[in-house]
Coordinates of C-alpha atoms in Angstrom, one line a residue:
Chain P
X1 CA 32.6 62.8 -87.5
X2 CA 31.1 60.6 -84.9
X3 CA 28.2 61.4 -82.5
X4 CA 29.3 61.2 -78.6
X5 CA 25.9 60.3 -77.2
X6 CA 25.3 60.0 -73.5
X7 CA 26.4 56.8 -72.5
X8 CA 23.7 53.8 -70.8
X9 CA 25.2 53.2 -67.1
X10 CA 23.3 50.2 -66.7
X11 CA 20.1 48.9 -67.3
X12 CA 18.4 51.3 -64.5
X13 CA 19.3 54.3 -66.1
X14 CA 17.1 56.2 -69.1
X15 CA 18.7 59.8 -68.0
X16 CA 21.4 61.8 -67.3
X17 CA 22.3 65.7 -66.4
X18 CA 25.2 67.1 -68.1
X19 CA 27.6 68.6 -65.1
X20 CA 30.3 69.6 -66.4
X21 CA 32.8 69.3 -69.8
X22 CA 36.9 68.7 -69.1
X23 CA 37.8 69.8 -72.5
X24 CA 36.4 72.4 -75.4
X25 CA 35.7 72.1 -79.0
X26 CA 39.0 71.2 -81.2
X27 CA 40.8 70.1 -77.7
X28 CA 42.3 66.6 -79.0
X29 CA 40.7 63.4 -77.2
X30 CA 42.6 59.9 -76.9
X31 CA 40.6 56.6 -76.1
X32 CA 40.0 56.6 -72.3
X33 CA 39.8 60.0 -71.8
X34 CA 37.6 61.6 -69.2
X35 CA 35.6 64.1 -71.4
X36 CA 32.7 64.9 -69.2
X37 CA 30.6 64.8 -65.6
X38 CA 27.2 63.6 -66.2
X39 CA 25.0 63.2 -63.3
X40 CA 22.8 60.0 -62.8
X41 CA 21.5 58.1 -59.7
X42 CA 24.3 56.7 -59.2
X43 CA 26.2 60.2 -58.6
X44 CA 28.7 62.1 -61.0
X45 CA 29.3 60.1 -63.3
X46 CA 32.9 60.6 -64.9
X47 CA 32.3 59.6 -68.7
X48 CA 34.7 58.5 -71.2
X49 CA 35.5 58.9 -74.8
X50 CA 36.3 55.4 -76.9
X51 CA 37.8 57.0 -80.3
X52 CA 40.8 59.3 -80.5
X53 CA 40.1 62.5 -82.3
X54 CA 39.0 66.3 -81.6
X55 CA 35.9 67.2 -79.9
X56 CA 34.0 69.1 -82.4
X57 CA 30.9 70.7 -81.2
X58 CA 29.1 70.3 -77.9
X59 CA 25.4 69.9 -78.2
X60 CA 23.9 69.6 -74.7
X61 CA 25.9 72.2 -72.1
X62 CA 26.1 71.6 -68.2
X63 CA 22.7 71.5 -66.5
X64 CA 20.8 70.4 -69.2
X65 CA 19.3 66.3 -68.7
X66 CA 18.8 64.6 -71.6
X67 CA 17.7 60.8 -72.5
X68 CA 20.6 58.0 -72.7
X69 CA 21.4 58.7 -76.6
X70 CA 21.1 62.2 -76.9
X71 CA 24.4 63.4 -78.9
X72 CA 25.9 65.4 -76.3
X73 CA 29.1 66.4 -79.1
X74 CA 30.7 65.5 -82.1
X75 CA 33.9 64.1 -82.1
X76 CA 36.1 64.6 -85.4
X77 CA 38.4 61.6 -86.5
X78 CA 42.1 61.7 -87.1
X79 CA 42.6 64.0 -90.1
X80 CA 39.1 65.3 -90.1
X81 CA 39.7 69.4 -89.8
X82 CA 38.3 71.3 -87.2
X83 CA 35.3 73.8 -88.4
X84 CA 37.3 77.2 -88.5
X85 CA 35.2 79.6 -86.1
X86 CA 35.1 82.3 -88.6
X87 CA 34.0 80.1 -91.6
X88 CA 30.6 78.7 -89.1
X89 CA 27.5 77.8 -90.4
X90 CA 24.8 77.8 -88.5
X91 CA 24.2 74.5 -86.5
X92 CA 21.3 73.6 -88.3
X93 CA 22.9 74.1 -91.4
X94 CA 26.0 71.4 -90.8
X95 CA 23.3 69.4 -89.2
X96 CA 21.3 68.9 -92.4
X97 CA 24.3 68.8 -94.4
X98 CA 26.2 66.0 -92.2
X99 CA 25.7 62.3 -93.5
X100 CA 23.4 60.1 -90.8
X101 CA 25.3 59.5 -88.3
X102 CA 24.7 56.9 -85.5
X103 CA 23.1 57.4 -83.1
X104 CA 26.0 56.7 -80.8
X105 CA 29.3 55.8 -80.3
X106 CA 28.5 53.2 -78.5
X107 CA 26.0 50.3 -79.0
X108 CA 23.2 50.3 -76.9
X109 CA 24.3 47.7 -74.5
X110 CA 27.7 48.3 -74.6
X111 CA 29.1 45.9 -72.3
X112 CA 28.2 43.4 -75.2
X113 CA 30.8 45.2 -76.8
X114 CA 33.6 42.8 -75.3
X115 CA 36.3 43.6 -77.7
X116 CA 36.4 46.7 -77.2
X117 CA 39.1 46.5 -74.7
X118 CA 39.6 49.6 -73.1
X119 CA 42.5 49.4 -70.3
X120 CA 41.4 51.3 -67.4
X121 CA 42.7 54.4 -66.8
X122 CA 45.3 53.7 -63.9
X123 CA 44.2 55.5 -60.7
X124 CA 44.6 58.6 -60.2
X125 CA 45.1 59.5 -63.5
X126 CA 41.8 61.6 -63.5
X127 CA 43.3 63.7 -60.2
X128 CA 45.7 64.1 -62.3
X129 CA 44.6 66.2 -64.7
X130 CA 41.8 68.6 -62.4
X131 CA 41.3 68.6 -58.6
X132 CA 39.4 65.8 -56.5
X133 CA 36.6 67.6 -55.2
X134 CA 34.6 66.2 -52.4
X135 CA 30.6 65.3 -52.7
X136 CA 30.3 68.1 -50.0
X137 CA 32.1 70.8 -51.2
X138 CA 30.6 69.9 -54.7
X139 CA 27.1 70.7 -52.8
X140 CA 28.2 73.8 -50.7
X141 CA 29.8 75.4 -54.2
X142 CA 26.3 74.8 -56.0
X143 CA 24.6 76.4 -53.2
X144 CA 26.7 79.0 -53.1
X145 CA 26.8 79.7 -56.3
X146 CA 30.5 79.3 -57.0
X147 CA 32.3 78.5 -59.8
X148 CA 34.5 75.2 -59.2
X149 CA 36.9 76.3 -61.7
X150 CA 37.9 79.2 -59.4
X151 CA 38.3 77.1 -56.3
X152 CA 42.2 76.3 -55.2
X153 CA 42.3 72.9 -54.6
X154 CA 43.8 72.2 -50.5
X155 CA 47.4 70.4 -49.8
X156 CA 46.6 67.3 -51.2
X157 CA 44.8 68.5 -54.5
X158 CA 41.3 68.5 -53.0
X159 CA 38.8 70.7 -53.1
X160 CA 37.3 70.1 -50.0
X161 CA 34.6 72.2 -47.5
X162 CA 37.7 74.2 -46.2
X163 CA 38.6 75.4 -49.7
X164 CA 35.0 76.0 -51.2
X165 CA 34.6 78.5 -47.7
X166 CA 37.7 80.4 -48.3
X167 CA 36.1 81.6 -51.4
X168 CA 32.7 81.7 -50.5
X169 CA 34.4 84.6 -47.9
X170 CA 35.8 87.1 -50.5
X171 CA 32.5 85.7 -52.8
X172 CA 28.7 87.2 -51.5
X173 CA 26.0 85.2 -52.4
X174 CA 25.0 86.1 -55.8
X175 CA 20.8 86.6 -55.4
X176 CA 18.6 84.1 -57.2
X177 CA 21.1 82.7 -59.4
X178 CA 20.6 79.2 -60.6
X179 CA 23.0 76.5 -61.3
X180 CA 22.8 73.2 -62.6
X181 CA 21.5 70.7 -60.1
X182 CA 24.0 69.4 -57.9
X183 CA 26.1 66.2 -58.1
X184 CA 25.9 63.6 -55.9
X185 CA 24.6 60.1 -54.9
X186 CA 20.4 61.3 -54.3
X187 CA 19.7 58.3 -52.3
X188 CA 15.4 58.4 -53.0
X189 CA 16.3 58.2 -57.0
X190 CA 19.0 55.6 -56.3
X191 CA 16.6 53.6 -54.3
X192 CA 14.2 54.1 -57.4
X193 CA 17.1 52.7 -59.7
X194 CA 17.6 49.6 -57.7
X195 CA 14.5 49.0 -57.5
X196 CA 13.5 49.3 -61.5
X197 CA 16.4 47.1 -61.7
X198 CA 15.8 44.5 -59.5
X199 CA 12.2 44.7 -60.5
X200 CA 12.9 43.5 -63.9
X201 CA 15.5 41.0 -62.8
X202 CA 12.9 39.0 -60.8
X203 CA 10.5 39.6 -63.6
X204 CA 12.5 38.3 -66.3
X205 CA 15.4 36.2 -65.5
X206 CA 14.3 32.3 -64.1
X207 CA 16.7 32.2 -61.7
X208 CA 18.4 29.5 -59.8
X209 CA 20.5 29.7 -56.3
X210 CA 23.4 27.1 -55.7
X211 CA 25.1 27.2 -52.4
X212 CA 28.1 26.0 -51.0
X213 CA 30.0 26.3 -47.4
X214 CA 34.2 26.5 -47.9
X215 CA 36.5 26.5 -45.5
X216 CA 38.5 29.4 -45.7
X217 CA 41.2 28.4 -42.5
X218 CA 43.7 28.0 -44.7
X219 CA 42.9 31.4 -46.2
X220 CA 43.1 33.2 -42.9
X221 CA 46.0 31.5 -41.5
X222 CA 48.4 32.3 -44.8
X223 CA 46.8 36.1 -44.8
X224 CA 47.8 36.5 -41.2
X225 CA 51.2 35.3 -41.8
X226 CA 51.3 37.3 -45.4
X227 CA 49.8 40.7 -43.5
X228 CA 52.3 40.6 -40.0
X229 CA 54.9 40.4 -42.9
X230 CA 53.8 43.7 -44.6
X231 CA 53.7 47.4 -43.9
X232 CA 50.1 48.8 -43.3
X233 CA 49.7 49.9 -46.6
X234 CA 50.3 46.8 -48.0
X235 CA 48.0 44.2 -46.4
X236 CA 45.8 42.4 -47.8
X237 CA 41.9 41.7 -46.6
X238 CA 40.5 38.4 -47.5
X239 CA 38.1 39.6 -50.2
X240 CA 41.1 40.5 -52.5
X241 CA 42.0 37.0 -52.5
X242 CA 38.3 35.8 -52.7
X243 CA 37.6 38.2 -55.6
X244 CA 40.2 36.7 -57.3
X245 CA 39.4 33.4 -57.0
X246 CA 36.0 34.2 -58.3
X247 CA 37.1 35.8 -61.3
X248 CA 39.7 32.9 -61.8
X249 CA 36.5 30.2 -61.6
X250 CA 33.9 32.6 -63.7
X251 CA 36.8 32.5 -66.6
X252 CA 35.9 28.9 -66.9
X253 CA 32.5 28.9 -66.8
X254 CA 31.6 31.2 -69.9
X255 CA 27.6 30.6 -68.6
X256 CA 28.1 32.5 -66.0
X257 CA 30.0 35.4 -67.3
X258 CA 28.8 37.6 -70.0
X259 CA 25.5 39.6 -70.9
X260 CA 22.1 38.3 -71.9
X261 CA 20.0 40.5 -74.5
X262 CA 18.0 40.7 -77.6
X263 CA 20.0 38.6 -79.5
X264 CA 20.5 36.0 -76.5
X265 CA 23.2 35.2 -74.2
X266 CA 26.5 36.8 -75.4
X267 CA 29.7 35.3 -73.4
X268 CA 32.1 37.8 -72.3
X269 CA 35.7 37.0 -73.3
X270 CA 37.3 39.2 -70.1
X271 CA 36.2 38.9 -66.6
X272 CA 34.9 42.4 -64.9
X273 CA 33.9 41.9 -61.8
X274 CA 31.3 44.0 -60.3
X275 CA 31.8 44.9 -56.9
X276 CA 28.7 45.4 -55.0
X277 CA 29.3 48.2 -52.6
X278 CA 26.8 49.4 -50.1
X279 CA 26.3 52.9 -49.9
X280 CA 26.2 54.5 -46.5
X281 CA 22.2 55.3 -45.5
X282 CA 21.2 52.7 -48.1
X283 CA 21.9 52.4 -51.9
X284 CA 24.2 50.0 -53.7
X285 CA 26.3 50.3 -57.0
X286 CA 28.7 47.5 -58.4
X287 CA 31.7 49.3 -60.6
X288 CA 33.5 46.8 -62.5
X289 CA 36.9 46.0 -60.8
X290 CA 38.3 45.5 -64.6
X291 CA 40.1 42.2 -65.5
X292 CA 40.2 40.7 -61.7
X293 CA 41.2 37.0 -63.1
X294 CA 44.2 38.7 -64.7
X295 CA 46.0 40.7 -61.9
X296 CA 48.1 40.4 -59.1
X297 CA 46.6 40.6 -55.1
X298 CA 48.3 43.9 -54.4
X299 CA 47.3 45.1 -57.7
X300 CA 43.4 43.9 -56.8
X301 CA 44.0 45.7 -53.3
X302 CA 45.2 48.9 -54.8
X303 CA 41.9 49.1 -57.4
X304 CA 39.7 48.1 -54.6
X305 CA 40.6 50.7 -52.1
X306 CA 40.1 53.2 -55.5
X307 CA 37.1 51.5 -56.7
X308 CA 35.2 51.5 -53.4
X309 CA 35.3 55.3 -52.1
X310 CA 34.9 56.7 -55.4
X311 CA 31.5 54.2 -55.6
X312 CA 30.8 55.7 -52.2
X313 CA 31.6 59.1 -52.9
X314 CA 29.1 58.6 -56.5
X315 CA 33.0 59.5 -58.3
X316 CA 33.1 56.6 -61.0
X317 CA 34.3 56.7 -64.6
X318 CA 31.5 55.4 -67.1
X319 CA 33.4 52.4 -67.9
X320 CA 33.2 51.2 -64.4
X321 CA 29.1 51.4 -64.5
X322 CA 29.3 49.4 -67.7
X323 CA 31.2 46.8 -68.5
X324 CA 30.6 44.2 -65.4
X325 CA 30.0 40.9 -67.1
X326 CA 29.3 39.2 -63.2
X327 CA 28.7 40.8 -59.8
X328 CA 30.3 39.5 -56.8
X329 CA 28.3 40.7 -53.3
X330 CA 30.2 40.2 -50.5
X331 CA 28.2 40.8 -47.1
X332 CA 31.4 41.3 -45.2
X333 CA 32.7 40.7 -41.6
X334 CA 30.3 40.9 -38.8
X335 CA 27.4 40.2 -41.1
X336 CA 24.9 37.4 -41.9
X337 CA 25.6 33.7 -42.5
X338 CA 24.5 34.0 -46.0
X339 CA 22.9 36.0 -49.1
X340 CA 20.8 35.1 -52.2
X341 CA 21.0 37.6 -54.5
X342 CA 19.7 38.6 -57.4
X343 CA 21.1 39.2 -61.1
X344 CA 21.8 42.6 -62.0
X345 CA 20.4 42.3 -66.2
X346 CA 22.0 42.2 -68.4
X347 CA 24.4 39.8 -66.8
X348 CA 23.4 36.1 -66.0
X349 CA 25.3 35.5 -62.8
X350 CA 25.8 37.1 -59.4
X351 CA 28.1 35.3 -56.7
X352 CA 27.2 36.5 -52.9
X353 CA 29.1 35.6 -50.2
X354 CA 27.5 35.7 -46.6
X355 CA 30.4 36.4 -43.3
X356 CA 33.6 34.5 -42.8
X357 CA 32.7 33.4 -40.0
X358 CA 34.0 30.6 -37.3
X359 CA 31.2 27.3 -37.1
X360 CA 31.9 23.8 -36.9
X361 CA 32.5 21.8 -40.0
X362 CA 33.7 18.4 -39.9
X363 CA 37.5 17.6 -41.4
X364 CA 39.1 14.1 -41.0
X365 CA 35.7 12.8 -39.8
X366 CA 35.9 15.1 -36.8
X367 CA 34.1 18.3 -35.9
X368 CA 36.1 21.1 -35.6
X369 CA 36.0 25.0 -35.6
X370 CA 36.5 26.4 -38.7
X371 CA 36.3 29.2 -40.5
X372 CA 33.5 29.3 -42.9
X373 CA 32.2 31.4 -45.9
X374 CA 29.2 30.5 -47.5
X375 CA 29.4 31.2 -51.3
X376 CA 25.8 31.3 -53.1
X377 CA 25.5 31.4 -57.1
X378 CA 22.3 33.0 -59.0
X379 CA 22.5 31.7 -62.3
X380 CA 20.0 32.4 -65.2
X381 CA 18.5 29.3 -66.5
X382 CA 18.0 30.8 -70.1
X383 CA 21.5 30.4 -70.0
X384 CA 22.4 27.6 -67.5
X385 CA 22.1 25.3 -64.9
X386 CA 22.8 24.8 -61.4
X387 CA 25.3 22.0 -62.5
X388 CA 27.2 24.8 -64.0
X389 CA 27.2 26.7 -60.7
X390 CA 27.8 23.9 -58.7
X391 CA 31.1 23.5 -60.9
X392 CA 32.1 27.0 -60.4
X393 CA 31.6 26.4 -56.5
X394 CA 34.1 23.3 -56.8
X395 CA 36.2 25.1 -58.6
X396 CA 36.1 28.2 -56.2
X397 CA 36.4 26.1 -53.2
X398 CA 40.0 24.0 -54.5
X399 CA 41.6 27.6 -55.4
X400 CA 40.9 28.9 -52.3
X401 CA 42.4 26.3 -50.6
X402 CA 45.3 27.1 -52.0
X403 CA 45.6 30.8 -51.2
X404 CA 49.6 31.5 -51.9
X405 CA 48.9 30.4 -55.9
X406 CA 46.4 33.1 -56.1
Chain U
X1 CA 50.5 66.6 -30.1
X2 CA 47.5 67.1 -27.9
X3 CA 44.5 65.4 -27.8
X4 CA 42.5 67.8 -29.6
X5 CA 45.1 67.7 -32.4
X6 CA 44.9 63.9 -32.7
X7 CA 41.1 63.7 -32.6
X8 CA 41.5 66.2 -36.0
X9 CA 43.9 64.0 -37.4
X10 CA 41.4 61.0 -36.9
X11 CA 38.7 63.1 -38.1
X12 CA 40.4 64.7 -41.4
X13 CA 42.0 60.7 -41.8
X14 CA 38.4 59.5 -41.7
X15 CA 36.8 62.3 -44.1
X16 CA 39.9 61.5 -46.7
X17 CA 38.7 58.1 -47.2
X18 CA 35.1 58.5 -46.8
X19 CA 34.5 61.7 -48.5
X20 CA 30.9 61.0 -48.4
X21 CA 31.2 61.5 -44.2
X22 CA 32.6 64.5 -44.8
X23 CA 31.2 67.5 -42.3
X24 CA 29.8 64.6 -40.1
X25 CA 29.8 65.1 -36.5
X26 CA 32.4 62.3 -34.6
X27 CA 31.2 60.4 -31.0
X28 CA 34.4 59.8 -29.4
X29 CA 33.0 56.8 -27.7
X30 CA 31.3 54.8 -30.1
X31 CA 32.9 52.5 -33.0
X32 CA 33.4 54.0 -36.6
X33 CA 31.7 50.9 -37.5
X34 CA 28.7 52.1 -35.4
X35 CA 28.4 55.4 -36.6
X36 CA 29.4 55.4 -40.0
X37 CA 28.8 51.8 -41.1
X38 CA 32.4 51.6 -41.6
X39 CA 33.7 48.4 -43.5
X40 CA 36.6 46.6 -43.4
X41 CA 38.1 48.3 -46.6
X42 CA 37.1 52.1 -45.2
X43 CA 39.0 51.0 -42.1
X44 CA 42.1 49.6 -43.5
X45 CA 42.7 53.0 -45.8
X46 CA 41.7 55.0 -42.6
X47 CA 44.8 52.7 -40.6
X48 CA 47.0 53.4 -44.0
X49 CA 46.3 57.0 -43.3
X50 CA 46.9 56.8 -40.0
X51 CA 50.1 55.6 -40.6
X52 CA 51.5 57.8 -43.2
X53 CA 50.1 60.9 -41.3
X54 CA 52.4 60.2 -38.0
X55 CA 54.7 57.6 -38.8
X56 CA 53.2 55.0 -36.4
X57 CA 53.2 51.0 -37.6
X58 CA 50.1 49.8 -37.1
X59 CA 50.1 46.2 -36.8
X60 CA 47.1 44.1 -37.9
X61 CA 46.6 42.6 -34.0
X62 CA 46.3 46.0 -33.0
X63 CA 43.2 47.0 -35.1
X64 CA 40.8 46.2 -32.2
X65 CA 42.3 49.6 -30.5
X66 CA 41.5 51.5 -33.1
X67 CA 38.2 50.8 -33.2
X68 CA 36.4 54.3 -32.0
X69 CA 38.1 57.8 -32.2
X70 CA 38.8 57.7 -28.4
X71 CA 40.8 54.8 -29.3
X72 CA 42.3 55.9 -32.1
X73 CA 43.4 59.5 -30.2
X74 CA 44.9 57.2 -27.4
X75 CA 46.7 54.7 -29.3
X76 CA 47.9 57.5 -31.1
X77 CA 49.2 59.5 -28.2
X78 CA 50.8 56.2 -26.6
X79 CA 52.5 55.1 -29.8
X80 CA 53.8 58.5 -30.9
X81 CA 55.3 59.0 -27.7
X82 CA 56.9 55.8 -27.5
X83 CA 58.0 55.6 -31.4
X84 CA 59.9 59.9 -30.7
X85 CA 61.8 58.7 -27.4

């Protein structure tokens, strides 16, 4: 029997509130699953199991926040038998008759945990199994009082305002009833989050900022010509090749991609790439785009356009909030020249990227307007240098040039 | 389809991929961008939805029309049209 405890979603976070469970006691669990809803400042959380087995009991039930380690169930191996209902002994009883178990599935700092190797769960795999249900309609239902599970889901499979109202018209407000808090990104405590993050990093990480400008004309002249080729839906936007190109340089600079903590600087052997997303009315959350070095552009476009609404919407899996082993911020079009950002701890490098934008740089000993993205590591000088980061940039800049290898 | 339809169409497209906008109130007049701080990826699904909802190919040069929902109704309108006759 193994403890499923509730899971550390980065160094900011110390809580969680149980939302919701997917499955019941003696429902069979595989690797990956989606087993629960927890919610946390950085929304509802979707968490996932990493053994195969049965859910045995469930120990913490929806509403109820609890410390990051709490057992929230027990999960029985292969071949262990399910606790007949009739045969029960009192919790206590199988408590105090169960071996020690530890304290958690997981280690502490589980993106140390780099073999692990879970795939992530293709999207859409979660709609899938239950209805998408909007942040809004999540709100209005827990105002309302009504049960999600008795919502229809709309055309598309969503539960959306529209479907929450048909059922809050045949439903009266029930009087005084309480329900578990509601899910959702709570900007104040997200702000709160960032900020005992960040605190911490600038406390206790010696940073170092290298910066480089790299001409990405070559970049937006083969995009232009790739994108008038495809359908809407298939178009590409320039960070999908930048964001590969980073992963493709951080897979050869081990220093820069991997987790620093008690025992020292641990080098990750995959590259997940946080993706720094800004949350509309402030907040930010970087979900791990997993194995970016290893897939194809279209690929990397189809997980962004996943990754970055669900982050948005505070709708990502566990996995995503934990196993980043480098962010990558990207300040976008129509923003600033450039960024120097800070390391999200555990991990020992962050790569920010300021606006593509066009200013003159000087090719064949001429000045010329070009398009220009300036690219600025933070590296953490416990672990290296700004040698190392100047390498990476070198490296970044020669496979950008060459955007069609990508 | 009229106007009014259209400017649903935009709206319900915009809400699908930003659910977190959901229940917002649109101006017509003033740039997703603007209003929304829409980025580049929000507004390339919002074009993808665009498309699959009426059928319209939305080239990449074009995006500049489709910057506010005005725009959006009206490039809608013009393109339907032409794309049904």
């Amino acid at each position: 029997m193994i403890d499923f405890a509730m899971p550390s979603l980065g160094a900011d976070m110390d809580a969680g509130t149980l939302v919701e469970w997917f499955i019941k006691p003696g429902d069979a669990v595989r690797r990956g699953d989606i087993i629960a809803l927890v919610e946390t400042q950085k929304g509802a959380i979707e968490i996932e199991v990493f053994q195969d087995g049965r859910l045995g009991d469930i120990k913490v039930g929806p509403g109820e926040r609890v410390p990051v380690g709490t057992v929230l169930a027990t999960i029985l191996e292969p071949g262990e038998t399910v606790p007949s209902p009739a045969a029960e002994t009192p919790p206590s009883a199988v408590e105090e008759a169960a071996p020690p178990a530890p304290l958690s599935p997981r280690p502490p700092m589980p993106q140390l945990e780099a073999e692990r190797a879970v795939p992530a769960a293709a999207p859409g795999e979660a709609a899938a199994t239950r209805p998408r249900i909007t942040p809004a309609a999540r709100r209005q239902a827990a105002e309302k009082g009504i049960d999600l599970a008795t919502v229809s889901p709309g055309a598309e499979g969503v539960i959306g305002l529209a479907e929450i109202a048909a059922v809050a018209a045949i439903k009266p407000a029930p009087a005084g009833e309480t329900r578990a808090r509601r899910p959702g990104i709570d900007l104040g405590e997200m702000r709160k989050a960032i900020a005992a993050a960040m605190s911490r990093s600038h406390r206790d990480i010696p940073h170092y900022w290298v910066s480089q400008t790299i001409d990405l004309t070559a970049l937006f002249a083969w995009l232009e010509a790739e994108n008038a080729k495809r359908s809407t839906a298939e178009r590409l936007l320039y960070a999908a090749p930048l964001i590969k190109a980073v992963a493709l340089a951080l897979k050869e600079r081990p220093e820069l991609n991997g987790h620093y903590g008690e025992a020292g600087f641990v080098p990750a052997e995959r590259v997940h790439l946080g993706i720094a997303t800004a949350l509309r009315g402030g907040g930010l959350v970087a979900p791990a785009l997993h194995d970016a070095d290893s897939i194809g552009l279209e690929e990397l476009m189809t997980r962004l356009a996943d990754l970055i609404p669900r982050a948005r919407a505070g709708r990502l899996r566990s996995s995503e909030l934990s196993d980043a082993s480098a962010t990558f911020s990207n300040l976008g079009e129509g923003t600033s020249e450039a960024i120097m950002p800070l390391i999200y701890p555990p991990q020992v490098a962050i790569v920010g990227c300021g606006a593509a934008t066009l200013r003159p740089f000087v090719v064949g000993g001429k000045v010329e307007a070009r398009r220009l993205l300036t690219v600025t590591v933070a590296g953490d000088h416990r672990v290296s240098d700004g040698r190392r980061a100047s390498q990476f940039l070198a490296r970044l800049d020669a496979l950008l040039q060459k955007p069609e290898a990508l | 389809m009229t106007d009014t339809e259209l400017m649903d169409l935009v709206r319900k497209t915009l809400f699908d991929v930003a659910p977190d906008l959901e229940g917002e109130e649109l101006e017509a007049r003033e740039t997703f961008h603007d209003q929304f701080e829409i980025d580049s990826m929000d507004f390339l699904n919002f074009v993808i939805g665009l498309a699959k909802a009426t059928g319209v190919e939305i080239p990449e040069s074009d995006y500049p029309r489709l910057q506010t929902p005005a725009g959006a109704v009206a490039y809608l309108r013009a393109n339907w049209a032409a794309a049904s006759t």
